[in-house]
CSV table of C-alpha atoms and ligand atoms in Angstrom, one decimal:
chain,number,residue,atom,x,y,z
H,24,MET,CA,0.0,0.0,0.0
H,25,GLY,CA,1.2,3.4,-0.8
H,26,LEU,CA,0.7,6.7,-2.5
H,27,ILE,CA,0.4,6.4,-6.3
H,28,VAL,CA,0.4,9.2,-8.8
H,29,GLN,CA,-1.1,8.2,-12.2
H,30,LYS,CA,-1.1,10.4,-15.2
H,31,TYR,CA,-3.2,9.8,-18.2
H,32,GLY,CA,-2.5,11.4,-21.6
H,33,GLY,CA,-4.8,12.7,-24.3
H,34,THR,CA,-5.6,9.4,-26.1
H,35,SER,CA,-6.3,7.7,-22.7
H,36,VAL,CA,-9.1,10.2,-22.0
H,37,ALA,CA,-10.1,10.8,-25.6
H,38,ASP,CA,-13.8,10.1,-25.0
H,39,LEU,CA,-16.3,9.0,-22.3
H,40,ASP,CA,-15.6,5.3,-22.8
H,41,ARG,CA,-11.9,5.9,-22.4
H,42,ILE,CA,-12.5,8.0,-19.3
H,43,ARG,CA,-14.6,5.1,-17.8
H,44,GLU,CA,-11.7,2.8,-18.5
H,45,VAL,CA,-9.4,5.2,-16.7
H,46,ALA,CA,-11.8,5.3,-13.8
H,47,ARG,CA,-11.7,1.5,-13.6
H,48,ARG,CA,-7.9,1.5,-13.5
H,49,VAL,CA,-7.9,4.2,-10.8
H,50,ILE,CA,-10.4,2.3,-8.7
H,51,LYS,CA,-8.5,-0.9,-9.0
H,52,THR,CA,-5.4,0.8,-7.5
H,53,TYR,CA,-7.5,2.5,-4.9
H,54,ASP,CA,-9.3,-0.7,-3.8
H,55,GLN,CA,-6.0,-2.3,-3.2
H,56,GLY,CA,-5.6,0.1,-0.4
H,57,ASN,CA,-3.5,2.8,-2.1
H,58,ASP,CA,-4.0,6.5,-2.0
H,59,VAL,CA,-4.4,7.7,-5.6
H,60,VAL,CA,-3.7,11.1,-7.2
H,61,VAL,CA,-4.6,11.3,-10.9
H,62,ILE,CA,-3.2,13.9,-13.2
H,63,LEU,CA,-5.0,14.4,-16.6
H,64,SER,CA,-4.3,15.8,-20.0
H,65,ALA,CA,-7.0,17.3,-22.2
H,66,MET,CA,-8.8,14.9,-24.6
H,67,ALA,CA,-6.6,14.2,-27.6
H,68,GLY,CA,-6.7,17.0,-30.1
H,69,ILE,CA,-8.4,19.5,-27.8
H,70,THR,CA,-5.4,21.7,-27.0
H,71,ASP,CA,-4.7,22.0,-30.7
H,72,SER,CA,-8.3,23.0,-31.6
H,73,LEU,CA,-8.4,25.6,-28.7
H,74,ILE,CA,-5.2,27.1,-30.1
H,75,ASN,CA,-6.6,27.2,-33.6
H,76,MET,CA,-9.8,28.8,-32.4
H,77,ALA,CA,-7.7,31.6,-30.7
H,78,ARG,CA,-5.8,32.0,-34.0
H,79,GLU,CA,-9.0,32.6,-35.9
H,80,ILE,CA,-9.4,35.7,-33.8
H,81,THR,CA,-5.9,37.0,-34.2
H,82,GLU,CA,-2.5,35.7,-35.5
H,83,SER,CA,-0.9,36.3,-32.1
H,84,PRO,CA,-3.5,35.8,-29.3
H,85,ASP,CA,-2.9,37.5,-26.0
H,86,LYS,CA,-0.7,35.1,-24.0
H,87,ARG,CA,-2.5,35.4,-20.7
H,88,GLU,CA,-5.9,34.7,-22.3
H,89,LEU,CA,-4.5,31.9,-24.4
H,90,ASP,CA,-3.4,30.1,-21.2
H,91,VAL,CA,-6.9,30.6,-19.7
H,92,LEU,CA,-8.3,29.1,-22.8
H,93,MET,CA,-5.9,26.2,-23.1
H,94,ALA,CA,-6.4,25.3,-19.5
H,95,THR,CA,-10.0,24.5,-20.1
H,96,GLY,CA,-9.1,21.3,-21.9
H,97,GLU,CA,-7.7,19.8,-18.7
H,98,GLN,CA,-10.5,21.3,-16.6
H,99,THR,CA,-13.0,19.3,-18.7
H,100,THR,CA,-11.4,15.9,-18.4
H,101,SER,CA,-10.7,16.4,-14.6
H,102,ALA,CA,-14.4,17.2,-13.9
H,103,LEU,CA,-15.5,14.3,-16.1
H,104,LEU,CA,-13.3,11.8,-14.4
H,105,ALA,CA,-14.2,12.9,-10.9
H,106,MET,CA,-17.9,12.6,-11.9
H,107,THR,CA,-17.3,9.2,-13.3
H,108,LEU,CA,-15.5,8.0,-10.2
H,109,LYS,CA,-18.3,9.3,-8.0
H,110,SER,CA,-20.9,7.7,-10.2
H,111,MET,CA,-19.0,4.4,-9.5
H,112,SER,CA,-19.4,5.0,-5.8
H,113,HIS,CA,-15.9,6.2,-5.1
H,114,PRO,CA,-15.1,9.4,-3.2
H,115,ALA,CA,-13.3,11.8,-5.6
H,116,GLN,CA,-12.6,15.4,-6.1
H,117,SER,CA,-11.1,17.4,-9.0
H,118,LEU,CA,-8.7,20.2,-8.4
H,119,LEU,CA,-7.5,22.8,-11.0
H,120,GLY,CA,-3.9,23.8,-11.0
H,121,HIS,CA,-4.4,26.8,-8.7
H,122,GLN,CA,-6.5,24.8,-6.3
H,123,ALA,CA,-3.8,22.1,-6.1
H,124,GLU,CA,-1.4,25.1,-5.5
H,125,VAL,CA,0.9,24.4,-8.4
H,126,LEU,CA,2.8,27.7,-8.3
H,127,THR,CA,4.7,28.8,-11.4
H,128,ASP,CA,6.6,31.8,-12.8
H,129,HIS,CA,4.7,34.1,-15.1
H,130,CYS,CA,6.0,32.8,-18.4
H,131,TYR,CA,2.7,32.2,-20.1
H,132,GLY,CA,2.6,29.2,-22.4
H,133,ASN,CA,5.8,27.8,-21.0
H,134,ALA,CA,5.8,28.4,-17.3
H,135,ARG,CA,8.1,26.7,-14.8
H,136,ILE,CA,6.8,25.2,-11.6
H,137,VAL,CA,8.5,27.0,-8.6
H,138,ASP,CA,6.6,25.3,-5.8
H,139,ILE,CA,3.8,23.0,-5.0
H,140,ARG,CA,2.0,23.3,-1.7
H,141,ALA,CA,0.3,20.0,-1.5
H,142,ASP,CA,-1.8,20.7,1.6
H,143,ARG,CA,-5.1,20.5,-0.1
H,144,ILE,CA,-4.3,17.3,-1.9
H,145,MET,CA,-3.0,15.8,1.4
H,146,GLU,CA,-6.2,16.7,3.2
H,147,LEU,CA,-8.3,15.0,0.6
H,148,LEU,CA,-6.1,12.0,0.6
H,149,GLN,CA,-6.5,11.8,4.4
H,150,LYS,CA,-10.2,11.6,3.9
H,151,ARG,CA,-9.5,8.7,1.5
H,152,HIS,CA,-10.6,10.7,-1.6
H,153,ILE,CA,-9.3,10.1,-5.0
H,154,VAL,CA,-7.8,13.4,-6.1
H,155,VAL,CA,-8.0,14.3,-9.7
H,156,VAL,CA,-5.7,17.2,-10.7
H,157,ALA,CA,-5.8,19.1,-14.0
H,158,GLY,CA,-2.4,18.7,-15.6
H,159,PHE,CA,-0.5,21.2,-17.7
H,160,GLN,CA,-1.7,24.2,-15.6
H,161,GLY,CA,-0.6,26.2,-12.6
H,162,CYS,CA,-0.9,29.7,-11.5
H,163,ASP,CA,1.6,32.5,-10.9
H,164,LEU,CA,2.0,34.3,-7.6
H,165,GLU,CA,-0.6,36.9,-8.7
H,166,GLY,CA,-3.1,34.1,-9.3
H,167,ASN,CA,-3.0,34.2,-13.1
H,168,ILE,CA,-3.5,30.9,-14.8
H,169,THR,CA,-0.4,29.6,-16.6
H,170,THR,CA,0.4,26.6,-18.7
H,171,LEU,CA,3.6,24.5,-18.7
H,172,GLY,CA,4.4,24.1,-22.4
H,173,ARG,CA,3.0,21.4,-24.8
H,174,GLY,CA,3.1,18.0,-23.2
H,175,GLY,CA,3.3,19.7,-19.8
H,176,SER,CA,1.0,17.4,-17.9
H,177,ASP,CA,3.9,14.9,-17.7
H,178,THR,CA,5.7,17.5,-15.7
H,179,SER,CA,2.6,18.2,-13.6
H,180,ALA,CA,2.6,14.5,-12.7
H,181,VAL,CA,6.3,14.2,-11.8
H,182,ALA,CA,6.3,17.5,-9.8
H,183,ILE,CA,3.2,16.5,-7.8
H,184,ALA,CA,4.7,13.0,-7.2
H,185,ALA,CA,7.9,14.7,-5.9
H,186,ALA,CA,6.0,17.1,-3.7
H,187,LEU,CA,3.9,14.3,-2.2
H,188,LYS,CA,6.9,12.0,-2.0
H,189,ALA,CA,4.7,9.4,-3.8
H,190,ASP,CA,5.8,5.8,-3.9
H,191,ALA,CA,5.2,5.6,-7.6
H,192,CYS,CA,4.6,7.9,-10.6
H,193,GLU,CA,2.9,6.1,-13.5
H,194,ILE,CA,2.6,7.8,-16.8
H,195,TYR,CA,-0.1,6.1,-18.9
H,196,THR,CA,0.1,6.7,-22.6
H,197,ASP,CA,-0.8,4.9,-25.9
H,198,VAL,CA,2.5,3.1,-26.3
H,199,ALA,CA,3.7,0.3,-24.1
H,200,GLY,CA,6.8,2.1,-22.9
H,201,VAL,CA,10.2,3.4,-24.2
H,202,TYR,CA,11.6,1.4,-27.2
H,203,THR,CA,15.1,0.9,-28.5
H,204,ALA,CA,13.8,2.6,-31.7
H,205,ASP,CA,10.5,3.9,-33.1
H,206,PRO,CA,8.6,0.6,-33.8
H,207,ASN,CA,6.9,2.2,-36.8
H,208,VAL,CA,10.3,2.6,-38.4
H,209,CYS,CA,12.2,-0.4,-37.0
H,210,LYS,CA,10.1,-3.6,-36.9
H,211,LYS,CA,12.7,-5.2,-34.6
H,212,ALA,CA,12.5,-2.5,-31.9
H,213,ARG,CA,12.2,-3.8,-28.4
H,214,LYS,CA,10.6,-2.3,-25.3
H,215,LEU,CA,13.2,-1.4,-22.7
H,216,ASP,CA,12.5,-2.5,-19.1
H,217,ARG,CA,14.6,0.3,-17.7
H,218,ILE,CA,16.3,3.4,-18.9
H,219,SER,CA,18.3,6.0,-17.0
H,220,TYR,CA,17.2,9.6,-16.7
H,221,ASP,CA,20.2,10.8,-18.7
H,222,GLU,CA,19.5,8.5,-21.6
H,223,MET,CA,15.8,9.5,-21.5
H,224,LEU,CA,16.8,13.1,-21.6
H,225,GLU,CA,19.1,12.6,-24.6
H,226,MET,CA,16.4,10.6,-26.4
H,227,ALA,CA,13.7,13.0,-25.6
H,228,SER,CA,15.7,15.9,-26.9
H,229,ILE,CA,16.4,14.2,-30.2
H,230,GLY,CA,13.1,12.9,-31.2
H,231,ALA,CA,11.6,10.3,-28.9
H,232,LYS,CA,8.3,11.9,-27.9
H,233,VAL,CA,7.3,9.7,-25.0
H,234,LEU,CA,7.8,12.2,-22.2
H,235,GLN,CA,8.1,16.0,-22.0
H,236,ILE,CA,11.9,16.8,-21.4
H,237,ARG,CA,11.2,19.0,-18.4
H,238,SER,CA,9.4,16.1,-16.7
H,239,VAL,CA,12.5,14.0,-17.0
H,240,GLU,CA,14.7,16.8,-15.6
H,241,PHE,CA,12.3,17.1,-12.7
H,242,ALA,CA,12.3,13.3,-12.1
H,243,LYS,CA,16.1,13.3,-12.1
H,244,LYS,CA,16.4,16.2,-9.8
H,245,TYR,CA,14.0,14.8,-7.2
H,246,ASN,CA,14.8,11.2,-7.9
H,247,VAL,CA,11.2,10.2,-8.8
H,248,PRO,CA,11.1,6.8,-10.5
H,249,VAL,CA,8.7,7.1,-13.5
H,250,HIS,CA,6.9,4.2,-14.9
H,251,VAL,CA,5.9,4.8,-18.6
H,252,ARG,CA,3.2,2.4,-19.6
H,253,SER,CA,0.1,1.9,-21.8
H,254,SER,CA,-3.5,2.5,-20.7
H,255,PHE,CA,-4.6,0.2,-23.4
H,256,THR,CA,-3.0,-3.0,-22.0
H,257,GLU,CA,-2.0,-4.5,-18.7
H,258,GLU,CA,1.6,-5.1,-19.5
H,259,GLU,CA,4.5,-3.5,-17.6
H,260,GLY,CA,6.1,-0.6,-19.3
H,261,THR,CA,9.5,1.1,-18.9
H,262,MET,CA,11.0,2.3,-15.7
H,263,VAL,CA,12.9,5.6,-16.0
H,264,VAL,CA,15.3,5.6,-13.1
H,265,ASN,CA,18.7,6.5,-11.8
H,266,GLU,CA,21.6,4.9,-13.6
H,267,ASP,CA,22.9,1.6,-12.2
H,268,ALA,CA,25.8,-0.7,-12.9
H,269,ASN,CA,23.8,-3.0,-15.1
H,270,MET,CA,23.0,-0.2,-17.5
H,271,GLU,CA,26.7,0.4,-18.1
H,272,SER,CA,27.1,-3.0,-19.6
H,273,VAL,CA,24.8,-2.1,-22.5
H,274,VAL,CA,26.7,0.1,-24.9
H,275,VAL,CA,23.8,1.6,-26.8
H,276,SER,CA,20.2,1.5,-25.5
H,277,GLY,CA,18.4,3.3,-28.2
H,278,VAL,CA,18.5,4.7,-31.8
H,279,THR,CA,16.5,7.8,-32.6
H,280,TYR,CA,16.1,10.0,-35.6
H,281,ASN,CA,14.8,13.5,-36.1
H,282,LYS,CA,13.7,15.0,-39.4
H,283,ASN,CA,13.0,18.3,-37.9
H,284,GLU,CA,16.3,20.2,-38.6
H,285,ALA,CA,17.7,22.1,-41.5
H,286,ARG,CA,21.3,23.2,-42.1
H,287,ILE,CA,22.8,26.5,-43.2
H,288,THR,CA,26.3,26.9,-44.5
H,289,LEU,CA,28.3,30.1,-44.9
H,290,LYS,CA,31.1,29.6,-47.4
H,291,LYS,CA,34.5,31.2,-47.4
H,292,VAL,CA,34.1,33.2,-44.2
H,293,PRO,CA,37.2,35.2,-43.1
H,294,ASP,CA,39.0,33.3,-40.4
H,295,ARG,CA,39.3,36.0,-37.7
H,296,PRO,CA,38.4,36.4,-34.1
H,297,GLY,CA,34.8,37.6,-33.6
H,298,ILE,CA,33.4,36.2,-36.8
H,299,ALA,CA,31.6,33.2,-35.2
H,300,ALA,CA,30.1,35.6,-32.7
H,301,LYS,CA,28.8,37.8,-35.6
H,302,ILE,CA,27.3,34.8,-37.3
H,303,PHE,CA,25.4,33.6,-34.2
H,304,ALA,CA,24.4,36.8,-32.5
H,305,PRO,CA,21.4,37.6,-34.8
H,306,ILE,CA,20.2,34.1,-34.5
H,307,ALA,CA,20.4,34.2,-30.7
H,308,GLU,CA,18.6,37.5,-30.7
H,309,ALA,CA,15.8,36.1,-32.7
H,310,GLY,CA,15.4,33.4,-30.0
H,311,ILE,CA,16.5,30.6,-32.4
H,312,SER,CA,18.3,27.6,-31.0
H,313,VAL,CA,21.3,26.2,-32.8
H,314,ASP,CA,22.0,22.5,-32.6
H,315,MET,CA,25.1,21.2,-34.4
H,316,ILE,CA,27.9,23.5,-35.6
H,317,ILE,CA,31.0,22.7,-37.6
H,318,GLN,CA,33.8,24.9,-38.9
H,319,ASN,CA,36.4,23.7,-41.3
H,320,THR,CA,39.5,25.4,-42.4
H,321,ARG,CA,40.4,26.1,-46.0
H,322,ALA,CA,43.6,27.7,-47.3
H,323,GLY,CA,43.9,31.5,-47.6
H,324,GLY,CA,42.6,32.5,-44.1
H,325,GLN,CA,39.1,31.4,-44.8
H,326,THR,CA,36.7,28.9,-43.3
H,327,ASP,CA,33.3,27.3,-44.0
H,328,LEU,CA,30.8,27.3,-41.2
H,329,THR,CA,27.8,25.0,-41.1
H,330,PHE,CA,25.1,24.8,-38.4
H,331,THR,CA,21.6,23.4,-37.9
H,332,VAL,CA,18.4,24.9,-36.7
H,333,SER,CA,14.9,23.5,-36.5
H,334,LYS,CA,12.9,23.5,-39.7
H,335,ALA,CA,10.5,26.0,-38.2
H,336,ASP,CA,13.3,28.5,-37.8
H,337,TYR,CA,15.0,27.8,-41.1
H,338,GLU,CA,13.6,30.6,-43.3
H,339,THR,CA,14.2,33.2,-40.6
H,340,ALA,CA,17.7,32.0,-39.9
H,341,LEU,CA,18.6,31.9,-43.6
H,342,GLU,CA,17.4,35.5,-44.1
H,343,LEU,CA,19.4,36.7,-41.1
H,344,GLU,CA,22.6,34.9,-42.3
H,345,LYS,CA,22.3,36.5,-45.8
H,346,LYS,CA,22.6,39.8,-44.1
H,347,VAL,CA,25.5,38.6,-42.0
H,348,ALA,CA,27.3,37.2,-45.0
H,349,GLN,CA,27.3,40.6,-46.7
H,350,GLU,CA,28.6,42.3,-43.6
H,351,ILE,CA,31.5,39.9,-43.0
H,352,HIS,CA,32.2,39.3,-46.7
H,353,ALA,CA,31.4,35.7,-46.9
H,354,GLU,CA,31.3,34.3,-50.4
H,355,ASP,CA,28.0,32.5,-50.2
H,356,VAL,CA,25.2,31.3,-48.0
H,357,PHE,CA,23.0,28.3,-48.7
H,358,GLY,CA,20.8,25.9,-46.9
H,359,ASP,CA,19.3,22.4,-47.0
H,360,GLU,CA,16.1,21.2,-45.5
H,361,ASN,CA,16.3,17.6,-46.7
H,362,ILE,CA,18.4,16.3,-43.8
H,363,ALA,CA,17.8,14.1,-40.8
H,364,LYS,CA,19.8,13.4,-37.6
H,365,VAL,CA,20.2,9.9,-36.4
H,366,SER,CA,21.6,9.3,-33.0
H,367,VAL,CA,22.7,6.4,-30.8
H,368,THR,CA,22.4,6.9,-27.0
H,369,GLY,CA,23.7,4.8,-24.1
H,370,VAL,CA,25.4,5.4,-20.8
H,371,GLY,CA,27.6,2.4,-21.5
H,372,MET,CA,29.4,4.6,-24.1
H,373,ARG,CA,31.4,6.2,-21.3
H,374,SER,CA,33.2,2.9,-20.6
H,375,HIS,CA,33.2,1.3,-24.1
H,376,PRO,CA,35.5,2.7,-26.8
H,377,GLY,CA,34.8,2.3,-30.5
H,378,VAL,CA,31.1,3.3,-30.6
H,379,ALA,CA,31.6,6.1,-33.1
H,380,SER,CA,33.6,4.0,-35.5
H,381,LYS,CA,31.1,1.2,-35.3
H,382,MET,CA,28.4,3.7,-36.1
H,383,PHE,CA,30.3,5.2,-39.0
H,384,ALA,CA,31.1,1.8,-40.4
H,385,ALA,CA,27.5,0.7,-40.3
H,386,LEU,CA,26.4,3.8,-42.2
H,387,ALA,CA,29.2,3.4,-44.7
H,388,ARG,CA,28.1,-0.2,-45.5
H,389,GLU,CA,24.8,1.3,-46.8
H,390,ASN,CA,26.6,4.0,-48.6
H,391,ILE,CA,25.0,6.7,-46.4
H,392,ASN,CA,27.1,9.8,-46.4
H,393,ILE,CA,27.7,11.6,-43.1
H,394,LEU,CA,27.2,15.4,-43.4
H,395,MET,CA,27.9,16.4,-39.8
H,396,ILE,CA,28.7,14.7,-36.5
H,397,SER,CA,28.1,15.8,-32.9
H,398,THR,CA,28.6,14.0,-29.6
H,399,SER,CA,27.8,14.2,-26.0
H,400,GLU,CA,29.2,11.9,-23.2
H,401,ILE,CA,26.4,9.4,-23.9
H,402,ARG,CA,25.3,10.1,-27.5
H,403,ILE,CA,26.6,10.2,-31.0
H,404,SER,CA,24.6,11.9,-33.7
H,405,CYS,CA,25.2,12.0,-37.5
H,406,LEU,CA,23.5,14.3,-39.9
H,407,ILE,CA,22.5,12.5,-43.1
H,408,GLU,CA,20.3,12.9,-46.1
H,409,GLU,CA,16.6,12.7,-45.1
H,410,LYS,CA,15.8,9.9,-47.4
H,411,TYR,CA,18.1,7.6,-45.6
H,412,ALA,CA,16.7,8.2,-42.1
H,413,GLU,CA,14.7,5.0,-41.7
H,414,LEU,CA,17.4,2.8,-43.3
H,415,ALA,CA,20.0,4.3,-41.0
H,416,VAL,CA,17.9,3.6,-37.9
H,417,GLN,CA,17.4,0.0,-39.0
H,418,VAL,CA,21.1,-0.7,-39.7
H,419,LEU,CA,22.3,1.0,-36.5
H,420,HIS,CA,19.7,-1.0,-34.5
H,421,THR,CA,21.2,-4.2,-35.9
H,422,ALA,CA,24.8,-3.1,-35.7
H,423,PHE,CA,24.5,-2.4,-32.0
H,424,GLY,CA,22.8,-5.7,-31.2
H,425,LEU,CA,19.4,-4.2,-30.3
H,426,ASP,CA,17.2,-6.4,-32.6
H,427,GLN,CA,14.6,-8.5,-31.1
H,428,GLU,CA,15.2,-12.2,-31.6
Q,529,LIG,N1,-2.9,19.1,-23.3
Q,529,LIG,C1,-1.6,19.6,-23.3
Q,529,LIG,C2,-1.0,19.4,-24.7
Q,529,LIG,O1,-1.6,18.9,-25.6
Q,529,LIG,C3,-0.7,19.1,-22.3
Q,529,LIG,C4,-0.5,17.6,-22.3
Q,529,LIG,O2,-1.2,16.9,-23.0
Q,529,LIG,O3,0.4,17.1,-21.7
Q,529,LIG,O4,0.1,19.8,-24.9
Q,530,MG,MG1,2.0,13.8,-23.9
């Protein structure tokens, strides 16, 4: 018996039948003698349609009011689940973000949780109520409604689990857990039983969409073990936990890809101090994040410089660099959107040499050209032509021994 936090995502509460199914799962856990706090997302697609509605009024809707609007998605599902639980003769109560005292900064649309005063939740639990909390929302110190960024109900769940010192934080979704690769791309992908926070962070930031990155950062910081699992089956999912010795023995635990980047090259740039700063300043000022960067030397005091940005920022970044190129007398600027980044991730990399060369050899065997390379302590990424992305994932999956028997 313990205190269990369960979070259900949009497809798990997509309609009243699904909400009844969630109620049954919640009741099962409760009837085993556990205290249960449920965090909910909005019904699948609702947040998008609310945003679209706002955009019909104006291209850039007022941020404060947009958060008030978006938060209604989670308000709806929380009320519906609490009602359903009560109709099934179980004591339950819904709480909105501010009622659960999820306090955030005032960054509308992407607020950070600064504190959770869990008193009200605790009081209800002491009365043996099932507490249903609207995910994705909080309020700032002035009482304005804020939201935590897309996918933010994962973070609500982990933060509430941390604040309550819960015994478990279960994230229910429409996939069975975290896989060694996207099963839609790689038929031989396997579900992982366990993965470390760091691996999950790397994988989340390079394309695996299972958990909001911030929720994993939170889980790591407060050491909350997260169980990612399906609400459509009974099977065990994947535990996201602290690294242990066993994980070190596996060199690579996952292969991911991301088609969401584009690259920009400045050709024949003068090789002088301050030039790179000039190239990246306007991009930074425009709030655009840069991912990979390479600079190579050519003869005659010149270099070529290539970097990647997300596809959404590509046009803006290219325009900005055209201006920069004129100022610094670069010969040419060009870009390419037909690229993909494939990555292998694993904490075992720290203690096993030769991972990079194995990766390059596997790509070479398929004649896949590597355009750029970047690494972290536990990840190697290669930029390749977009059309090879799926093939690259498959061959790397095999090369690193991840295929299912
Ligand atoms: N409903 C919000 C979204 O679609 C939050 C979430 O689902 O986690 O982004
Ligand atoms: Mg989600």
